[in-house]
Structures are given as C-alpha cells and as structure tokens.
Short mmCIF file of C-alpha atoms in Angstrom, two decimals:
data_model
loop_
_atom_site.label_atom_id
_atom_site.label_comp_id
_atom_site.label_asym_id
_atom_site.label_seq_id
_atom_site.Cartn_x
_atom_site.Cartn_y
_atom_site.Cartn_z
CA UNK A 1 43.56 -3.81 15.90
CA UNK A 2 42.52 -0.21 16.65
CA UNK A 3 39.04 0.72 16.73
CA UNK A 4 37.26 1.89 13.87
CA UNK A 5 34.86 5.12 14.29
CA UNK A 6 33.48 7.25 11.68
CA UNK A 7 30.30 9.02 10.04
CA UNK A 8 28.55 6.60 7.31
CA UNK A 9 28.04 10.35 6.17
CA UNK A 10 31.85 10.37 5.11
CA UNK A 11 31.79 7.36 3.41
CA UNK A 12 31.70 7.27 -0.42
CA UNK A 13 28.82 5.89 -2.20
CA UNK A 14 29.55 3.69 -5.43
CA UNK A 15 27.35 2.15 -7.87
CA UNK A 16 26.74 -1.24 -7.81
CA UNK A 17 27.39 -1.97 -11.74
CA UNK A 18 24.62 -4.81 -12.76
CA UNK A 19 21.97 -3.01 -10.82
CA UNK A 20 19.70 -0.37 -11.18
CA UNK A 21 19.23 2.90 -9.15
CA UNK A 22 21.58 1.45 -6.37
CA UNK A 23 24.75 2.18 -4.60
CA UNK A 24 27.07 0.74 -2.09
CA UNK A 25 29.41 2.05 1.28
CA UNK A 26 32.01 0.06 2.88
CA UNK A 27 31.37 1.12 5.90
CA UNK A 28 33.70 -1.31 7.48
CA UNK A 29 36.08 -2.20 5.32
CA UNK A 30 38.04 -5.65 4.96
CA UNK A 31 40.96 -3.83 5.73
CA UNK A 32 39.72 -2.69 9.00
CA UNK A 33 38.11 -5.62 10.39
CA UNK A 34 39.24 -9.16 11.08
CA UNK A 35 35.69 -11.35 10.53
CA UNK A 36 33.95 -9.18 8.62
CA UNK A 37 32.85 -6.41 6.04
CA UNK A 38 29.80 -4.18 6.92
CA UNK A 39 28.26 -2.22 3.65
CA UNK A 40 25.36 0.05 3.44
CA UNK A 41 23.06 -0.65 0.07
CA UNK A 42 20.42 1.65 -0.79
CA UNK A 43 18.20 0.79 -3.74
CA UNK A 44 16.02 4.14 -5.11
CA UNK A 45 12.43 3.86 -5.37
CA UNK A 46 11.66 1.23 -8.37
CA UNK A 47 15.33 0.04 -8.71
CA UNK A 48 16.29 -3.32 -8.25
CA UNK A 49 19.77 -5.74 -8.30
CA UNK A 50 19.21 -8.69 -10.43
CA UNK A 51 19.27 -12.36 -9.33
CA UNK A 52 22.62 -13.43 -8.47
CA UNK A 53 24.84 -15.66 -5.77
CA UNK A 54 27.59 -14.93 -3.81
CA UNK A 55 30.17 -16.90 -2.21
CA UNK A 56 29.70 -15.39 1.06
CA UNK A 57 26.32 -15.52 3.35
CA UNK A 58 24.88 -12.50 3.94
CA UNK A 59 23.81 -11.08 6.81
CA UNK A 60 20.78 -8.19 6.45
CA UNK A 61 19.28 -5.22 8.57
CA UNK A 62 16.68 -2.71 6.79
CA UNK A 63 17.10 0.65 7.94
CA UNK A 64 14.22 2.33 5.63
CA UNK A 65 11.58 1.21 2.83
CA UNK A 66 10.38 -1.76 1.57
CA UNK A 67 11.19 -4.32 -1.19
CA UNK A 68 10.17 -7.67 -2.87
CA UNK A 69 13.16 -9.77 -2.37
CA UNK A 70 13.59 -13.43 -3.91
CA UNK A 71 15.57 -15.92 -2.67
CA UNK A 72 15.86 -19.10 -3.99
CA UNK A 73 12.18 -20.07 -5.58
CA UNK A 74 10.41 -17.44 -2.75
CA UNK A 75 9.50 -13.72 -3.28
CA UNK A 76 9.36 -12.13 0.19
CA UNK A 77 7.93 -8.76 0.92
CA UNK A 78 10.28 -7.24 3.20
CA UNK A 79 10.43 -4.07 4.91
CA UNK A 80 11.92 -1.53 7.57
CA UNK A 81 13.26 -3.81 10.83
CA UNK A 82 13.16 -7.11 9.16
CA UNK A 83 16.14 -9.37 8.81
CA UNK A 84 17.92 -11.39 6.48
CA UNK A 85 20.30 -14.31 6.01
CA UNK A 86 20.97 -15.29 2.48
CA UNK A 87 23.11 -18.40 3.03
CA UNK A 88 26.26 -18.60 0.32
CA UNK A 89 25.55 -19.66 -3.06
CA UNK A 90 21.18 -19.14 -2.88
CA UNK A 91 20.17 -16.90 -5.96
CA UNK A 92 18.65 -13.72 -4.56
CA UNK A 93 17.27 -10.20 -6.04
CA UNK A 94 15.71 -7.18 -5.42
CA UNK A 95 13.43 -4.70 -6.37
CA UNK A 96 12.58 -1.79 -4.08
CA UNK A 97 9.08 -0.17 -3.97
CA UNK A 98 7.88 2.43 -5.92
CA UNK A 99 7.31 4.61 -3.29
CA UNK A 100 10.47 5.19 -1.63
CA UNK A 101 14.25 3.84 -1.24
CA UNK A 102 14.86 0.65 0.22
CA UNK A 103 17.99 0.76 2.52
CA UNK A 104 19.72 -1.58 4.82
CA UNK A 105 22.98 -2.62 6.28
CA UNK A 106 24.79 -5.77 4.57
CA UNK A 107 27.21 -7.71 6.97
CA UNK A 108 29.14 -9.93 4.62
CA UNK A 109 32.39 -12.60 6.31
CA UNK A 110 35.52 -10.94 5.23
CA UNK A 111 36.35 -13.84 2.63
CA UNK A 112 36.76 -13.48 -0.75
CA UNK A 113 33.33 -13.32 -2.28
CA UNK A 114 32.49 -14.46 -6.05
CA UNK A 115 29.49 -12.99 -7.46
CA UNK A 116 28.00 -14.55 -10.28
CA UNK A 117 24.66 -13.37 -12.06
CA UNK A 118 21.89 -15.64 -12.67
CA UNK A 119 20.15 -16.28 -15.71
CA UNK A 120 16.09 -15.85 -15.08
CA UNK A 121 15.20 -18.55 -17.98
#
C-alpha cells in the first residue's frame, strides 16, 4: 500500500442528505486505507444531523466550534479539542451552535457501516 498525501483543500465536499447545513470529505478513503476511513464533517452555525446509529464506532476530533451532541440518553456540550467515541449501534445527534460552524475529523473502521435514523418519540 502506497502512501496517501493530499490537501483536505482538494477534497470534495458532499452533503450529508438527512441533515441540515452539513457536509462531508473522505479524506481517506476506504479504498486507500486498510483499517480505516477518515472524513471531515462540518456542521454550519445552527445546523444539526438528526439522531441516528451506525454500525461502525466512531472515532471524533473537533477542529473548530462547538455543539450539543447526544448520545444515548446524555446531551454533551462539546467543543474545539474535545474527543469522541460513539461506540456502534448508540443513537447520537448533533446540533452546532449558533454562533459558528462546528467541525471535526470522523475516523470510522473501514467496515461496512449501516446507518439507520432514529425516531425521537
């Protein structure tokens, strides 16, 4: 396996489709890596990604901003320099601050991962 070395500049931005005001790069794609997938998510000021699971545990750097994030029946205020693990299968959401974009790296085991939304009632 060659190395992999690029600008996160270069890499295209796509919308993540149940959320709001927030986009995803593969900045390390599952092609390119052996163990896993590293993405970049940035959530705008006020947007937010609704609760959901995923099959894969996630793995969680922020880079800028702040956010209230649940996960499972707790609503953590998180912000620039904190980390994350969201074990596999925990309902989790976000909603970024009014004040400015929430962004953070998103290390993900290169396994197939089912996401599945979760119904708040």
């Amino acid at each position: 396996m060659l190395p992999l070395i690029s600008s996160a500049s270069e890499v295209e931005a796509t919308p993540i489709g149940a959320a709001e005001g927030t986009s995803m790069q593969v900045l390390i794609p599952p092609s390119a890596a052996e163990n896993f997938i590293m993405r970049r998510i940035v959530i705008k000021a006020g947007g937010s990604m609704p609760n959901h699971t995923n099959s894969v545990e996630h793995e969680q750097y922020v880079l800028a901003g702040s956010a209230e994030v649940g996960i499972g029946d707790k609503v953590y205020h998180i912000k620039q320099d904190d980390v994350l693990l969201i074990p596999a299968g925990v309902p989790h959401w976000y909603r970024a601050s009014a004040e400015e974009d929430y962004i953070f790296i998103c290390l993900i085991p290169n396994k197939e991962d089912i996401i599945a939304l979760v119904d708040k009632t």
